[in-house]
PDB file of C-alpha atoms in Angstrom:
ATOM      1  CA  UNK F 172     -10.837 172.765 125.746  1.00 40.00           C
ATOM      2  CA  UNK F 173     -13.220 175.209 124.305  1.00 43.00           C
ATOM      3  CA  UNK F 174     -11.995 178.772 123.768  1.00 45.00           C
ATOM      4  CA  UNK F 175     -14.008 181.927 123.484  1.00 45.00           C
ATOM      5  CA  UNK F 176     -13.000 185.565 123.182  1.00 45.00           C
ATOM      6  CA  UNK F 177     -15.363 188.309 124.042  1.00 50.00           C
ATOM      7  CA  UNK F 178     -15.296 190.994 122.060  1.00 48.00           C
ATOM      8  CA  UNK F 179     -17.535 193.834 124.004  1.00 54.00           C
ATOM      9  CA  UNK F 180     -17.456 197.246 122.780  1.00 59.00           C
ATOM     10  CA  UNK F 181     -18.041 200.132 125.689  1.00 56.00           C
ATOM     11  CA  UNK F 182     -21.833 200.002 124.782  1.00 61.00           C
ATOM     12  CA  UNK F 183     -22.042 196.900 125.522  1.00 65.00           C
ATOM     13  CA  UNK F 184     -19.433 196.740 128.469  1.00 64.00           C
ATOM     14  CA  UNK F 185     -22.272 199.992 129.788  1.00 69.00           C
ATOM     15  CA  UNK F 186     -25.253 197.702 129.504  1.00 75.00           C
ATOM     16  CA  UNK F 187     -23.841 194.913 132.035  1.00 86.00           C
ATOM     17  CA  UNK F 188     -24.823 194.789 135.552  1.00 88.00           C
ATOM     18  CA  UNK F 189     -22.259 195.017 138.387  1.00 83.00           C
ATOM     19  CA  UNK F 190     -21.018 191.852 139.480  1.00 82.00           C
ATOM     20  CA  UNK F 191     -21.727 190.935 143.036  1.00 82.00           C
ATOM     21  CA  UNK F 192     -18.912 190.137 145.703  1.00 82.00           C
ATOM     22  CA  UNK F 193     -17.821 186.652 145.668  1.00 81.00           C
ATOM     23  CA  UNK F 194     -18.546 184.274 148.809  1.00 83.00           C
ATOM     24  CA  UNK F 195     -16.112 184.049 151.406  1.00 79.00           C
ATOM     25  CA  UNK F 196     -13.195 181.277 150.803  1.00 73.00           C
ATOM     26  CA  UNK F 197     -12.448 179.527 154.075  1.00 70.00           C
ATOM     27  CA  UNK F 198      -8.887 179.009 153.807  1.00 65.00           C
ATOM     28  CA  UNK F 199      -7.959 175.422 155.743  1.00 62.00           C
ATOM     29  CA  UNK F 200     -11.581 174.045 155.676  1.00 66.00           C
ATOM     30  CA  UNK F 201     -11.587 170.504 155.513  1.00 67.00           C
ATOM     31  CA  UNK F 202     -14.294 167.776 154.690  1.00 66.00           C
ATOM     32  CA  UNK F 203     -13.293 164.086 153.746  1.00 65.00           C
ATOM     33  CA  UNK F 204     -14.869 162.209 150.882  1.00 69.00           C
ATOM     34  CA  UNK F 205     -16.398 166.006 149.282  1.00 80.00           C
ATOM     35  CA  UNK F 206     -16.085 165.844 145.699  1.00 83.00           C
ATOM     36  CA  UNK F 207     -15.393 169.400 145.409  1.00 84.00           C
ATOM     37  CA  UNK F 208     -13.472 171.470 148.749  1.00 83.00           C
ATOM     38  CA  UNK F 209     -13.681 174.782 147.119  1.00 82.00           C
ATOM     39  CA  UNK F 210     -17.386 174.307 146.486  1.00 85.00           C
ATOM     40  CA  UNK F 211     -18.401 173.028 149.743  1.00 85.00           C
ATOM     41  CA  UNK F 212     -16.156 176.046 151.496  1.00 84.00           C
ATOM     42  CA  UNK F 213     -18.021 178.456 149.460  1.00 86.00           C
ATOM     43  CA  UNK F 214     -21.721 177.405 150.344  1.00 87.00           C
ATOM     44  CA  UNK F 215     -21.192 176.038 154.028  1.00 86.00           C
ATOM     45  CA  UNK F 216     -23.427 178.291 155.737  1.00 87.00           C
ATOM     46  CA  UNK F 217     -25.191 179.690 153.205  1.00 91.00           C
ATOM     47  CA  UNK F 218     -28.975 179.608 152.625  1.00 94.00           C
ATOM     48  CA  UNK F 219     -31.722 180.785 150.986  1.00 95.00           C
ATOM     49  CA  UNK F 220     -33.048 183.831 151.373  1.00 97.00           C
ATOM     50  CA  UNK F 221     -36.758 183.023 151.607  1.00 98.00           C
ATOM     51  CA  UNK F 222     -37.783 186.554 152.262  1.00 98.00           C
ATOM     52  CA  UNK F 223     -36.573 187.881 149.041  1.00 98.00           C
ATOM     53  CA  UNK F 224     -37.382 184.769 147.099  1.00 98.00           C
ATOM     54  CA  UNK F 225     -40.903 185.356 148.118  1.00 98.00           C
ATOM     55  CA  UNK F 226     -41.261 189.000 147.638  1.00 98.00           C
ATOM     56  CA  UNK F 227     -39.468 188.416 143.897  1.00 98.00           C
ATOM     57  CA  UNK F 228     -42.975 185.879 143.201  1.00 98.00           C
ATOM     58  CA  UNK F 229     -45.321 187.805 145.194  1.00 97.00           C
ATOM     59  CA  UNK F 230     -44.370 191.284 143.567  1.00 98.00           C
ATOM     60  CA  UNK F 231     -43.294 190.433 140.217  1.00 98.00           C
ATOM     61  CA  UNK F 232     -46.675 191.752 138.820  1.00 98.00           C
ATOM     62  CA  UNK F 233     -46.959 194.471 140.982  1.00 97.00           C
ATOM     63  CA  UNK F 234     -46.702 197.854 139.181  1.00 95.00           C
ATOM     64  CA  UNK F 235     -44.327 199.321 141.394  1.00 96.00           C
ATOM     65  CA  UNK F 236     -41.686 196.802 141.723  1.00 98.00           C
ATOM     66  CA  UNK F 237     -39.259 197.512 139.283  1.00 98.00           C
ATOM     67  CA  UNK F 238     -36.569 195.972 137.584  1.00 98.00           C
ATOM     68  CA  UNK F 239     -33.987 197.395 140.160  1.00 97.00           C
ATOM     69  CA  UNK F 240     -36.341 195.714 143.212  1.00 98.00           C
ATOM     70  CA  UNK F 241     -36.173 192.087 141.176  1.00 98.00           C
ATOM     71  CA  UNK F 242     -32.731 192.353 140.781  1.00 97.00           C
ATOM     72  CA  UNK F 243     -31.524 193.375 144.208  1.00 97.00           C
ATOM     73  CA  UNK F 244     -33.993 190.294 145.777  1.00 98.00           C
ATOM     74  CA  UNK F 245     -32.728 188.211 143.181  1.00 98.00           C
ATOM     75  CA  UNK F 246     -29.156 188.085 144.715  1.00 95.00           C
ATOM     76  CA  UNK F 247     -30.633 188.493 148.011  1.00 96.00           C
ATOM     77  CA  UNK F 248     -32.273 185.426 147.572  1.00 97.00           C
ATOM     78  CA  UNK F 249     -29.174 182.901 145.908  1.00 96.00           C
ATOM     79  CA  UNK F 250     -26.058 182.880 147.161  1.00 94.00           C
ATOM     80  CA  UNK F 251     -25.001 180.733 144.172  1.00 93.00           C
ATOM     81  CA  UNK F 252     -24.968 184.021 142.003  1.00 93.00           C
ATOM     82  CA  UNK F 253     -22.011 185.092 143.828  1.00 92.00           C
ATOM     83  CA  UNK F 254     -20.288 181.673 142.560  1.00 90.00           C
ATOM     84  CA  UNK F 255     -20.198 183.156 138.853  1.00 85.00           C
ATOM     85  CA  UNK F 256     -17.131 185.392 140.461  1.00 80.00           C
ATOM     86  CA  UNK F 257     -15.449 182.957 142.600  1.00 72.00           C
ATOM     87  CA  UNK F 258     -12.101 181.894 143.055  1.00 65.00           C
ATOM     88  CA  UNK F 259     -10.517 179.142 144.834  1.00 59.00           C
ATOM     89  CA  UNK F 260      -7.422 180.836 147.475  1.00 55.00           C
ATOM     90  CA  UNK F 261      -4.199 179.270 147.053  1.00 46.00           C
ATOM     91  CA  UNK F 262      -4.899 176.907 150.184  1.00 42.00           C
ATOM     92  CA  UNK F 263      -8.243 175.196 148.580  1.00 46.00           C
ATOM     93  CA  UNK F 264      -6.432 175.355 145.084  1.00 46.00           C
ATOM     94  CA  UNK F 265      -3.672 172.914 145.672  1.00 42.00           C
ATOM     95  CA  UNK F 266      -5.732 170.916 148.500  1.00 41.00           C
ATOM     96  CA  UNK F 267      -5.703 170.015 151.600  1.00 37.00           C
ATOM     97  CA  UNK F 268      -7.331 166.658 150.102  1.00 36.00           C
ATOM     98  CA  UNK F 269      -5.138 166.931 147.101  1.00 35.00           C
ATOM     99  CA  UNK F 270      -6.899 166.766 143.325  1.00 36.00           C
ATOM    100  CA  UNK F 271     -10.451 167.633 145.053  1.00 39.00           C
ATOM    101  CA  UNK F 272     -10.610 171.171 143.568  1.00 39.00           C
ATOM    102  CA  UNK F 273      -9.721 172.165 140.326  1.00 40.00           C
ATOM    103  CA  UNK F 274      -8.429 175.732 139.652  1.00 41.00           C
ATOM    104  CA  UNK F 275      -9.928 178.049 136.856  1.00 39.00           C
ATOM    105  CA  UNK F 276      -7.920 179.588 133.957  1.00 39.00           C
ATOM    106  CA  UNK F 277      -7.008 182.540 134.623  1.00 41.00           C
ATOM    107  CA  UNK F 278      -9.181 183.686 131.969  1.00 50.00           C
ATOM    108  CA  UNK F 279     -11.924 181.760 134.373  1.00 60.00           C
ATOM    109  CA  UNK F 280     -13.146 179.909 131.647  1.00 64.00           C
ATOM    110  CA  UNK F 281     -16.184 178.277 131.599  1.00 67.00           C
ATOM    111  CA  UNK F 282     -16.942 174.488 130.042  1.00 65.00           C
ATOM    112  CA  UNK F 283     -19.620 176.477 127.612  1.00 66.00           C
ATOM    113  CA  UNK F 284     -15.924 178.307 126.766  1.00 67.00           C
ATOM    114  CA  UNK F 285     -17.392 181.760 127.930  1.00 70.00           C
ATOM    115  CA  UNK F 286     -15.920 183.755 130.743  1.00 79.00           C
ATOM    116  CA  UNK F 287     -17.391 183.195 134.265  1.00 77.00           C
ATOM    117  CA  UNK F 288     -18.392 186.952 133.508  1.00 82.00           C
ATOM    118  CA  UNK F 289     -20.357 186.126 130.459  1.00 85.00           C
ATOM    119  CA  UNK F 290     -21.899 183.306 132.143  1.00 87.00           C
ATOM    120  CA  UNK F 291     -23.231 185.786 135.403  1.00 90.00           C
ATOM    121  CA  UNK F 292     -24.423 188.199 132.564  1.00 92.00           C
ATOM    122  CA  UNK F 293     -26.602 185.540 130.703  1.00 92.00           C
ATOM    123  CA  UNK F 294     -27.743 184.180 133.614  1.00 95.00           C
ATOM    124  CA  UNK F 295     -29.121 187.812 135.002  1.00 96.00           C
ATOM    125  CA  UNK F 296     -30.624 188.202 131.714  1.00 96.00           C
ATOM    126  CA  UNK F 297     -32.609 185.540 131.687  1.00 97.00           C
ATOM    127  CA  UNK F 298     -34.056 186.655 135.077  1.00 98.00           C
ATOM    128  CA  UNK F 299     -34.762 189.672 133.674  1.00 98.00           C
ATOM    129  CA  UNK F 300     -36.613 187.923 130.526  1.00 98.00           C
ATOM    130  CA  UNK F 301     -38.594 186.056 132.698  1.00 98.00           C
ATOM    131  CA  UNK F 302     -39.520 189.080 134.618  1.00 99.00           C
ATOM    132  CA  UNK F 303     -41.051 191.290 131.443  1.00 98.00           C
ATOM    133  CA  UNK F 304     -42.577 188.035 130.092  1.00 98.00           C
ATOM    134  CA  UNK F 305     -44.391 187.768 133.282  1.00 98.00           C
ATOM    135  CA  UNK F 306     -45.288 191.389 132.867  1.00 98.00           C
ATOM    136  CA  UNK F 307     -46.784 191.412 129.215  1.00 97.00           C
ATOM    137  CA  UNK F 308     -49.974 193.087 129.841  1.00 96.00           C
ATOM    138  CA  UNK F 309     -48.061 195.877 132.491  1.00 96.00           C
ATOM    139  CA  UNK F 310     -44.594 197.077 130.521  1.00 97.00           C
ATOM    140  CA  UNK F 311     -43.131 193.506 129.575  1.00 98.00           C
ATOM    141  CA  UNK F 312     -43.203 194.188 125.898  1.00 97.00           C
ATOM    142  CA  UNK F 313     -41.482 197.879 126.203  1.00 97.00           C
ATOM    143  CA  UNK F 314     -38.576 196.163 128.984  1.00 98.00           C
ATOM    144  CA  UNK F 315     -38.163 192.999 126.571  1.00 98.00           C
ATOM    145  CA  UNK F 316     -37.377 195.114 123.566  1.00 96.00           C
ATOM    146  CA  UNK F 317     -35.969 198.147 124.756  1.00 95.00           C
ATOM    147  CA  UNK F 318     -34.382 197.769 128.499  1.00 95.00           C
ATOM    148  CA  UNK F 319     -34.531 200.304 130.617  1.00 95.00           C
ATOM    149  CA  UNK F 320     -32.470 203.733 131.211  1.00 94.00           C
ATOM    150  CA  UNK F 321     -29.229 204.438 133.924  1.00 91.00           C
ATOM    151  CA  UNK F 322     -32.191 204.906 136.363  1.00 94.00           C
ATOM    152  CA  UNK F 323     -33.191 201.697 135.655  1.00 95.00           C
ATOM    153  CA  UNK F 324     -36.860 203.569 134.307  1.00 95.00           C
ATOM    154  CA  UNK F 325     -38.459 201.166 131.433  1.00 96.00           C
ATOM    155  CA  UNK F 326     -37.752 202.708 128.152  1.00 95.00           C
ATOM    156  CA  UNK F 327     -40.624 203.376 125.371  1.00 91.00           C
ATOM    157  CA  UNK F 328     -40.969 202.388 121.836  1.00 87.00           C
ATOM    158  CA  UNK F 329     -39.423 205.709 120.610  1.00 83.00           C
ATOM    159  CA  UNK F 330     -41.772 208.101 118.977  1.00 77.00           C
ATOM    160  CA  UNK F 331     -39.302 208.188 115.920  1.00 72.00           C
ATOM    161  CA  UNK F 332     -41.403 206.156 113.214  1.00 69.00           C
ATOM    162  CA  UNK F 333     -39.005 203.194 111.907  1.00 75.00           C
ATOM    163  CA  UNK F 334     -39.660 202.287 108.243  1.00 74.00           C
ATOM    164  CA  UNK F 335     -40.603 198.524 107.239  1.00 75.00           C
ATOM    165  CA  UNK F 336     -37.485 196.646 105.934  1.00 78.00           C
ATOM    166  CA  UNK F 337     -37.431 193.372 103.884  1.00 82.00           C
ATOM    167  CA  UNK F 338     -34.207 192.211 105.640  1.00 87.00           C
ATOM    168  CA  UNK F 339     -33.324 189.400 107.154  1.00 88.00           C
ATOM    169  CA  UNK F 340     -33.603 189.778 110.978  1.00 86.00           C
ATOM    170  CA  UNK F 341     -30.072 189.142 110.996  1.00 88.00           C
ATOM    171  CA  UNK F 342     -29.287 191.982 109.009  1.00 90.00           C
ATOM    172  CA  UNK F 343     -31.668 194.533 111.101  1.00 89.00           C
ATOM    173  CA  UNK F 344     -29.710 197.001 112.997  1.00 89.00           C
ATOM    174  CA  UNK F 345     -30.390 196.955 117.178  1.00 90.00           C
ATOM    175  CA  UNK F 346     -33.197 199.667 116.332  1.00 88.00           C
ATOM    176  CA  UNK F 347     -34.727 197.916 113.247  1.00 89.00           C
ATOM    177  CA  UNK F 348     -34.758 194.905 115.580  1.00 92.00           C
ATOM    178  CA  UNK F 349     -36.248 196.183 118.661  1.00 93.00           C
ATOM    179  CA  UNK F 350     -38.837 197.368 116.471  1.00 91.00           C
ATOM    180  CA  UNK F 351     -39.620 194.688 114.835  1.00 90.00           C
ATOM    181  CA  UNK F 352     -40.235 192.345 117.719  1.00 94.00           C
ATOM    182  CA  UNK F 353     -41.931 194.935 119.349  1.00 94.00           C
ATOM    183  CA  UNK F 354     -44.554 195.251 116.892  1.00 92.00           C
ATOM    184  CA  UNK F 355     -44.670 191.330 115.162  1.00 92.00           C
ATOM    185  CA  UNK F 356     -42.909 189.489 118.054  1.00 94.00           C
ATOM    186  CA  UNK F 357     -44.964 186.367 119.242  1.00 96.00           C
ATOM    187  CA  UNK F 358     -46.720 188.253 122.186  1.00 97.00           C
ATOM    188  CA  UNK F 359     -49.786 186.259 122.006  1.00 97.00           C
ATOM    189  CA  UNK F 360     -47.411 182.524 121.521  1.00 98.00           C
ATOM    190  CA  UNK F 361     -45.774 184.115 125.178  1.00 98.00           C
ATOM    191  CA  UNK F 362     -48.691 184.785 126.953  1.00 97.00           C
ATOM    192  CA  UNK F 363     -50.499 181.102 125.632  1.00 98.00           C
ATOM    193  CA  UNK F 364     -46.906 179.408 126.750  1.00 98.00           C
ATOM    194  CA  UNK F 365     -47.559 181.784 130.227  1.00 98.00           C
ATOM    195  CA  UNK F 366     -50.960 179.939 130.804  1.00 98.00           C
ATOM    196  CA  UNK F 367     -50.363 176.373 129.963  1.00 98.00           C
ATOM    197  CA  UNK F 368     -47.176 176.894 132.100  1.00 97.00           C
ATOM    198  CA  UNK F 369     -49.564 177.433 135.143  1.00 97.00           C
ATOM    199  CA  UNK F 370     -47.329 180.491 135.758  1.00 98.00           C
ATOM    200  CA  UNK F 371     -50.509 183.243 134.831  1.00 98.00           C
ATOM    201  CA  UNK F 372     -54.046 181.612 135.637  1.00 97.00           C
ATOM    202  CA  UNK F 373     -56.663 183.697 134.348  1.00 95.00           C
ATOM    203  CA  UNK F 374     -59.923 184.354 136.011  1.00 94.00           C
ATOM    204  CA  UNK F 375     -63.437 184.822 134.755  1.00 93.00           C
ATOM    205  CA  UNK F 376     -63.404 188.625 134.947  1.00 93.00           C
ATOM    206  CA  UNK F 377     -59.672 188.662 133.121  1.00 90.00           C
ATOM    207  CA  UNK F 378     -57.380 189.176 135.569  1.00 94.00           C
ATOM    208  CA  UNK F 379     -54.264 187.106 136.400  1.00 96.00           C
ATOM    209  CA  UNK F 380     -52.870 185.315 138.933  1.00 96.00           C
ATOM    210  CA  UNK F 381     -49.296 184.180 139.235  1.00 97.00           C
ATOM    211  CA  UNK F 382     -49.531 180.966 141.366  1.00 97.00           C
ATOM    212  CA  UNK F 383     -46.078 181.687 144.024  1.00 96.00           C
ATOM    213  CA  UNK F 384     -44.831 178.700 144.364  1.00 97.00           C
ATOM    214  CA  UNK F 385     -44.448 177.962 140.352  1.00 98.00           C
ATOM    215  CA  UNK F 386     -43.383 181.129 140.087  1.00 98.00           C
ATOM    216  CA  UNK F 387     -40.298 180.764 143.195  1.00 98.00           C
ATOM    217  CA  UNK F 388     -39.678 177.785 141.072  1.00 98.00           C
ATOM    218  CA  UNK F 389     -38.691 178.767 137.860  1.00 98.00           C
ATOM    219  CA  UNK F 390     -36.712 181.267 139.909  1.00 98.00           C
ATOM    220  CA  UNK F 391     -34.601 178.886 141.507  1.00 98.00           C
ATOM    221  CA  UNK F 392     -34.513 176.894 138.032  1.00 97.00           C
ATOM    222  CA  UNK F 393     -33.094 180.114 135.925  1.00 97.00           C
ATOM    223  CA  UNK F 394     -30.820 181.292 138.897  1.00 96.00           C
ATOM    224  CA  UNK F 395     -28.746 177.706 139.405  1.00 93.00           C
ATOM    225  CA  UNK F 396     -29.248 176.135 135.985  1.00 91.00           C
ATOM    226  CA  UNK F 397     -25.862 177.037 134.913  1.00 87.00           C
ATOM    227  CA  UNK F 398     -23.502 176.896 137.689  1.00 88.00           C
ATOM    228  CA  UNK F 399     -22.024 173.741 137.042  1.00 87.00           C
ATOM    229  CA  UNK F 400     -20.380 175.001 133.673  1.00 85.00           C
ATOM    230  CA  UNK F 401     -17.835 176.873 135.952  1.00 83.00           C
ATOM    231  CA  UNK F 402     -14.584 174.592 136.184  1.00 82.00           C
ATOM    232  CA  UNK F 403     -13.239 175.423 139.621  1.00 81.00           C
ATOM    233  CA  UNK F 404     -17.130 174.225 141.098  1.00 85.00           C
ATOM    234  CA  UNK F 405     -17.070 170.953 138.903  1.00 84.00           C
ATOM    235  CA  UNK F 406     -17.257 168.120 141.139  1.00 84.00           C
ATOM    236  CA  UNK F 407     -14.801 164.808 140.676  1.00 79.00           C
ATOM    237  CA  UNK F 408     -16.093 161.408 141.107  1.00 77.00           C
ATOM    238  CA  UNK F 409     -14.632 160.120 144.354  1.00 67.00           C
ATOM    239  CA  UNK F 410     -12.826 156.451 144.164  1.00 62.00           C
TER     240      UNK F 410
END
């Protein structure tokens, strides 16, 4: 199997975003013929939040919903971001319907050989991509390339001039990078990709509109898209 080692310094560890309580296991439950018990325990009775699906879409452009308000409707809205921290209790682990749930590592390894951790992390920050991308013309270009603050404020391009370099991007340091992208990134390549997406429709006078229900989509799409790469919620082909 695949084996990764994260090596996160405290800047990095500082930058993460707290990971949310995992779902309930329901010690004893029982359904015949499910490929996967611990899965199905985790998700029975669990459903969408609409609510804060919608308000994610509907605000998204709004110049008061912040970072912080996407985030918290975010795992409002999916359950299956609590999955990224699950772990099957001994009773779902070894059964009751014998090989029908596999346990994790105990490094809870994914299949992409990152931790479960790592996986929650990537996941969030693709949310938050998609969330300054669909902000370009507000503050999307200052939260793509520089964050935002403990307050969870969007940081600025820093007033500090930073001098043109002939390296590689690779070579850049964080600042050097941020920079750069900031100021010869593909904005214009986003915002085309934006449009032909249907996800910004632009009217005669200029303004945009962010049809909901594309936008809910690619929600869902980027929340779930890589749940499956955790081993414990890997289903097994029944005989």
């Amino acid at each position: 199997s695949l084996q990764h080692i994260s090596i996160i310094n405290d800047e990095e560890m500082a930058q993460r975003v707290a990971v949310p309580d995992q779902l309930p296991c329901k010690e004893g439950y029982e359904k015949k013929g499910c490929p996967n018990t611990f899965l199905a325990s985790m998700v029975d009775g669990q459903k969408l939040n609409l609510a804060a699906l919608e308000r994610a879409a509907r605000c998204i452009r709004t110049w008061d919903y912040t970072l912080r308000n996407f985030f918290d409707d975010c795992c409002a809205a999916f359950p299956e971001l609590r999955l990224y921290v699950s772990q099957p209790c001994d009773a779902l682990a070894h059964g009751p319907h014998g090989s029908s749930c596999r346990k994790p590592s105990k490094e809870k390894v994914t299949s992409s050989g990152r931790t479960t951790d790592d996986e929650f992390q990537r996941t969030v920050g693709a949310l938050f991509a998609f969330f300054w991308l669909m902000r370009l013309d507000i503050d999307g270009k200052d939260g793509f390339c520089y964050g935002v603050d403990d307050s969870w404020k969007v940081k600025t391009v820093p007033t500090v001039v930073i001098p043109d370099t002939d390296k590689p991007f690779c070579k850049m340091s964080k600042a050097e990078k941020r920079f750069h992208f900031y100021t010869d990134g593909p904005w214009e390549a986003f915002e085309e990709l934006l449009l032909d997406s249907g996800l910004w429709v632009k009217r005669h006078n200029g303004a945009i509109d962010t049809p909901k229900e594309r936008v809910e989509a690619m929600l869902v799409l980027t929340a779930v898209h890589d749940i499956m790469k955790i081993e414990a919620l890997i289903p097994i082909v029944q005989a």
